[in-house]
Amino acid sequence: MKTNPLGLLLYCRAGFERECAQEIMDRCGDAGQMIEPQAQAGSGYVEAFADARALSALMRKLSWQDLTFARQLVWAGRTVEGMTPRDRVTPVVEAALELAPGFSDFLIETPDTDNVKALSGLSRKLEGFMSQALETANAFSDDREAPRLHIFFTAADRATVALSWPGRRSEWPGGIPRLRMPREAPSRSTLKLAEAFHSLLTEDEQERLIKPGMSAVDLGAAPGGWTWHLVSRHFEVTAVDNGPMKPELLETGQVRHKKEDGFRFVPRKPVDWLVCDMVEQPRRVAALVARWVAQGLCQHAIFNLKLPMKRRYEELQLCSDLIAEALESVDKKHELRFRQLYHDREEVTGYLGVPGKSASARRRHG
């Protein structure tokens, strides 16, 4: 059995390992540090190697929130290989204690891929034994800033132990939010918008920017999955789509249905939020969203970009630059973030926002 040092470990969607590796290499390069990512197609994770000096510098600058394609970012790991079925706990705990003297808690995780589903059962069986062994080793700390221990099994005899810190990691196990599908929702796309609000906005931003009575436009709304979520948050929604909406949504009194082309629709008054999940070329959607924000038609937007299979990372960079240039041309400070959500597929979801009083507040006080 051997233990190998590892700099960074990133969980991602299976099939997006290349994009995840490209992004972490670019982000580390921007921070003035070189890393060596290794990505196996379909594995659901990326390993990246760095020397101790580079790793220390990156730990001060990089967090999960900075990344689009990584569901989780953990640090300073060691990979334990060659474990026997008779005792997987001892070598894992020994490797963990080499990383830190104490942990706030621990998680046993696996990649989110079909070919490792059997490892989920192994993880559940090991959890109690692992907890007992860590307790015996006095490895749990009451310090709120203590790192979390991640035990990431990629095979029955191979696991990586690594660390994460509060405020710089996803708090969901595996980086996957556990959202329940509402029975009344018209489509599963409802979960996508719910996850977008949780993943792309901080808790403080959610409290400030999502309030009952706000106004929103939903472009490409039919049959109403995103509109339903906005209605559940007590928004007033203009749903724009030539297709039919679920009648139950129109009966709420919170939804107006406009049978128009989403690329041509313009609201009579500015709204608080634009949401857009239209199947269209990503640069065309990016330009549309940038125009709405640049012209003051909305203050905040959540939108999806359907990325091309062979140039996903490059296309996202082009769309980011397009949006930034449009906002800078009108001298508008803005916040632009992207994340590939668990409920996304061949796409990423973006948030674009500008500071200022909400359209609803301006109407109340204007």
XYZ file of C-alpha atoms in Angstrom:
366
model
C 0.000 0.000 0.000
C 1.279 3.473 -0.849
C 0.312 7.078 -0.143
C 0.844 9.737 -2.825
C 0.737 13.527 -2.259
C -1.873 15.522 -4.171
C -2.373 19.280 -4.458
C -5.999 19.831 -5.474
C -8.986 17.597 -6.072
C -12.003 18.879 -7.976
C -15.318 17.076 -8.384
C -17.148 17.722 -11.662
C -19.814 16.371 -14.006
C -18.695 13.257 -15.850
C -17.684 14.269 -19.365
C -16.548 17.756 -18.327
C -13.155 16.800 -16.915
C -11.295 18.600 -19.729
C -13.139 21.870 -19.092
C -12.631 21.565 -15.355
C -8.888 20.988 -15.865
C -8.598 23.907 -18.305
C -10.330 26.236 -15.904
C -8.308 25.361 -12.810
C -5.074 25.656 -14.796
C -6.098 29.116 -16.047
C -7.228 30.309 -12.615
C -4.018 29.156 -10.992
C -2.018 30.777 -13.808
C -3.861 34.050 -13.183
C -2.794 33.755 -9.539
C 0.812 33.343 -10.648
C 1.047 29.661 -9.776
C 1.621 26.655 -11.994
C -0.207 23.364 -11.482
C -0.325 20.098 -13.384
C -3.927 18.868 -13.767
C -4.697 15.277 -14.695
C -8.125 14.431 -16.052
C -9.499 11.075 -17.148
C -12.554 11.344 -19.394
C -15.727 10.166 -17.678
C -14.153 9.928 -14.212
C -16.122 12.785 -12.620
C -13.063 14.416 -11.018
C -9.774 16.160 -11.748
C -6.531 15.843 -9.808
C -4.022 18.687 -9.880
C -0.473 18.587 -8.573
C 1.471 21.539 -7.186
C 4.515 22.011 -4.983
C 4.067 23.087 -1.367
C 4.878 26.745 -2.043
C 2.370 27.052 -4.903
C -0.267 25.210 -2.922
C 0.140 27.543 0.057
C -0.277 30.587 -2.188
C -3.342 29.149 -3.912
C -5.035 28.307 -0.632
C -5.067 32.037 0.173
C -6.544 33.047 -3.183
C -8.767 30.319 -4.620
C -12.191 29.068 -3.571
C -14.935 26.894 -5.007
C -17.075 29.977 -5.692
C -14.475 31.143 -8.242
C -14.999 28.122 -10.484
C -17.619 27.215 -13.088
C -17.061 23.540 -13.798
C -16.029 22.277 -10.349
C -18.791 21.115 -8.005
C -16.347 20.942 -5.140
C -12.754 21.980 -4.448
C -10.700 20.265 -1.760
C -7.060 20.709 -0.816
C -3.765 19.217 0.278
C -4.826 15.647 -0.203
C -3.108 12.307 -0.102
C -4.206 9.342 -2.187
C -4.127 5.982 -0.426
C -3.838 3.028 -2.798
C -3.708 -0.717 -2.323
C -6.081 -0.966 0.650
C -7.322 -4.427 1.568
C -10.987 -5.298 2.251
C -9.998 -6.373 5.777
C -9.060 -2.842 6.863
C -9.707 0.284 4.857
C -10.209 2.499 7.904
C -6.735 2.434 9.461
C -4.711 3.614 6.428
C -7.273 6.328 5.637
C -7.224 7.689 9.208
C -3.425 7.585 9.308
C -3.234 9.556 6.056
C -5.843 12.039 7.305
C -3.930 12.772 10.501
C -0.879 13.666 8.407
C -2.915 16.543 6.924
C -4.263 18.216 10.061
C -4.517 17.543 13.797
C -8.287 17.968 13.909
C -11.404 18.196 11.751
C -14.801 19.833 12.178
C -16.458 16.789 10.594
C -15.912 14.344 7.741
C -17.613 13.131 4.577
C -17.139 9.879 2.658
C -17.813 10.637 -1.013
C -17.555 9.082 -4.488
C -17.591 10.462 -8.038
C -21.047 11.026 -9.498
C -20.738 8.412 -12.252
C -22.659 5.264 -13.087
C -19.639 2.962 -12.930
C -18.904 3.741 -9.255
C -22.438 3.426 -7.890
C -21.361 0.273 -6.043
C -18.946 2.392 -4.006
C -21.892 4.237 -2.462
C -22.818 1.099 -0.531
C -19.230 0.691 0.636
C -19.198 4.326 1.782
C -22.329 3.843 3.869
C -20.873 0.721 5.493
C -17.617 2.485 6.358
C -19.144 5.648 7.800
C -19.741 4.339 11.316
C -16.347 2.631 11.529
C -14.589 5.735 10.204
C -16.360 7.961 12.725
C -15.388 5.683 15.584
C -11.744 5.529 14.475
C -11.499 9.317 14.151
C -13.121 9.737 17.566
C -10.642 7.298 19.100
C -7.796 9.284 17.544
C -9.199 12.522 19.066
C -9.415 13.887 15.525
C -12.539 16.000 15.954
C -12.143 19.679 16.826
C -14.563 22.205 18.332
C -12.834 25.000 16.422
C -15.358 26.445 13.942
C -12.516 27.200 11.526
C -11.184 23.643 11.574
C -11.146 21.974 8.155
C -13.593 19.336 7.025
C -12.101 15.975 6.104
C -13.158 14.559 2.727
C -12.604 10.862 2.041
C -13.102 10.391 -1.698
C -13.277 6.753 -2.861
C -12.606 6.205 -6.570
C -12.208 2.420 -6.220
C -12.655 -0.116 -3.463
C -8.905 -0.010 -2.751
C -8.254 3.676 -3.554
C -9.307 6.834 -1.716
C -8.089 10.406 -1.533
C -8.153 12.215 1.806
C -8.300 15.995 1.529
C -9.414 19.141 3.348
C -11.844 22.000 2.824
C -12.554 25.157 4.802
C -15.759 27.094 5.597
C -16.625 29.828 3.141
C -14.438 28.352 0.388
C -16.235 25.098 -0.374
C -19.637 23.828 -1.381
C -21.476 22.778 1.750
C -23.381 20.048 -0.104
C -21.917 16.522 0.050
C -20.273 15.859 -3.278
C -21.112 19.410 -4.256
C -24.593 18.197 -5.232
C -27.644 20.012 -3.815
C -30.441 17.750 -2.645
C -33.536 19.531 -3.912
C -36.980 17.961 -3.845
C -39.049 18.146 -7.007
C -42.289 20.013 -6.172
C -45.294 17.951 -7.197
C -47.098 20.989 -8.619
C -44.214 22.227 -10.800
C -44.784 21.949 -14.576
C -41.298 20.578 -15.342
C -38.016 19.551 -13.739
C -36.438 22.777 -14.992
C -37.909 24.288 -11.819
C -35.047 22.654 -9.926
C -32.519 24.333 -12.198
C -33.652 27.843 -11.245
C -33.931 26.893 -7.571
C -30.355 25.594 -7.638
C -29.179 28.662 -9.542
C -30.418 31.019 -6.829
C -28.715 28.913 -4.141
C -25.452 28.380 -6.027
C -24.877 31.696 -7.775
C -25.975 34.038 -4.979
C -24.595 34.278 -1.470
C -27.021 33.965 1.444
C -26.859 37.734 1.927
C -27.599 38.336 -1.764
C -30.535 35.947 -1.689
C -31.998 37.871 1.233
C -31.495 41.267 -0.423
C -32.259 40.454 -4.045
C -35.129 37.954 -3.867
C -38.200 39.436 -2.216
C -41.974 38.979 -2.539
C -43.546 41.468 -4.907
C -40.547 41.735 -7.197
C -41.072 41.728 -10.957
C -39.534 39.318 -13.457
C -39.612 38.420 -17.136
C -39.181 34.764 -18.112
C -37.994 34.429 -21.723
C -38.730 31.046 -23.272
C -41.097 30.325 -20.409
C -43.320 27.472 -21.683
C -44.492 25.236 -20.127
C -43.607 27.245 -17.024
C -40.955 25.539 -14.883
C -38.989 28.716 -14.148
C -42.135 30.836 -13.948
C -43.530 28.398 -11.376
C -40.472 28.860 -9.163
C -40.733 32.647 -9.387
C -44.432 32.471 -8.530
C -43.603 30.296 -5.519
C -41.355 33.157 -4.349
C -44.303 35.578 -4.827
C -42.909 37.366 -7.877
C -45.042 39.089 -10.492
C -44.017 37.392 -13.750
C -44.331 38.172 -17.437
C -43.932 34.825 -19.201
C -42.790 35.244 -22.824
C -43.182 32.283 -25.167
C -45.193 31.400 -28.273
C -45.875 28.011 -26.691
C -48.625 27.256 -24.145
C -48.225 27.816 -20.409
C -49.739 25.598 -17.740
C -53.229 27.001 -17.040
C -52.699 26.695 -13.274
C -49.953 29.328 -13.460
C -52.183 31.834 -15.216
C -54.868 31.250 -12.598
C -52.564 32.485 -9.817
C -53.025 36.083 -10.910
C -49.232 36.557 -10.738
C -48.481 35.649 -14.369
C -49.095 37.463 -17.646
C -48.466 35.364 -20.754
C -47.052 37.185 -23.791
C -47.063 35.067 -26.971
C -44.039 36.757 -28.482
C -40.492 36.031 -29.624
C -38.212 36.237 -26.592
C -35.468 37.957 -28.599
C -37.820 40.764 -29.664
C -39.812 41.292 -26.481
C -39.208 44.530 -24.551
C -41.003 45.261 -21.256
C -42.969 48.501 -20.893
C -41.187 49.154 -17.583
C -37.885 47.918 -16.146
C -38.135 44.762 -14.062
C -36.080 43.413 -11.179
C -35.182 40.085 -12.776
C -34.753 38.525 -16.193
C -34.596 34.733 -16.411
C -33.895 32.977 -19.689
C -33.686 29.289 -20.616
C -34.039 29.450 -24.393
C -32.459 26.831 -26.662
C -30.323 29.076 -28.840
C -26.708 29.792 -29.743
C -24.888 30.780 -26.530
C -23.433 34.011 -27.906
C -26.877 35.135 -29.026
C -28.272 34.544 -25.528
C -25.268 36.265 -23.935
C -25.777 39.322 -26.157
C -29.491 39.412 -25.306
C -28.893 39.303 -21.555
C -26.112 41.892 -21.797
C -28.427 44.239 -23.719
C -31.204 43.945 -21.122
C -28.841 44.827 -18.283
C -26.921 47.489 -20.213
C -30.149 49.269 -21.205
C -31.555 49.114 -17.682
C -34.425 46.774 -18.624
C -33.511 44.604 -15.614
C -31.006 44.665 -12.771
C -30.386 40.966 -12.377
C -30.468 37.996 -14.724
C -30.225 34.224 -14.493
C -29.665 32.554 -17.868
C -28.475 29.340 -19.476
C -25.866 28.935 -22.191
C -26.118 25.716 -24.236
C -22.449 25.050 -24.974
C -21.142 23.320 -28.126
C -19.709 19.863 -27.493
C -16.144 20.417 -28.759
C -15.478 24.006 -27.654
C -17.375 24.376 -24.390
C -14.687 26.143 -22.385
C -13.676 28.407 -25.251
C -17.297 29.358 -25.996
C -17.902 30.257 -22.368
C -14.848 32.535 -22.426
C -16.164 34.266 -25.563
C -19.591 34.774 -23.984
C -18.030 36.160 -20.797
C -15.970 38.638 -22.789
C -18.994 39.661 -24.858
C -21.039 40.438 -21.740
C -18.204 42.259 -19.996
C -17.523 44.446 -23.047
C -21.224 45.341 -23.390
C -21.470 46.463 -19.756
C -18.144 48.266 -19.776
C -19.173 50.179 -22.924
C -21.949 51.860 -20.909
C -19.757 52.173 -17.816
C -21.854 49.831 -15.668
C -20.258 48.031 -12.785
C -21.479 44.470 -12.790
C -21.094 41.020 -11.293
C -20.867 38.059 -13.678
C -20.700 34.465 -12.451
C -21.119 31.087 -14.108
C -21.616 27.622 -12.715
C -22.433 24.270 -14.189
C -25.283 23.168 -11.965
C -26.130 19.621 -11.001
C -29.460 20.086 -12.825
C -27.733 21.383 -15.970
C -26.681 19.125 -18.822
C -24.576 20.359 -21.756
C -24.837 23.903 -20.463
C -23.821 26.359 -17.787
C -25.961 28.817 -15.853
C -24.989 32.437 -15.409
C -25.827 35.310 -13.082
C -25.412 38.911 -14.225
C -26.266 41.784 -11.900
C -25.679 45.482 -11.345
C -25.920 47.401 -8.044
C -28.716 49.812 -7.284
C -32.241 50.082 -5.913
C -34.638 47.450 -7.270
C -37.212 48.362 -9.918
C -39.969 47.476 -7.436
C -38.511 49.812 -4.813
C -38.160 52.625 -7.358
C -41.833 52.267 -8.282
C -42.858 52.356 -4.604
C -40.821 55.465 -3.840
C -40.923 57.146 -7.219
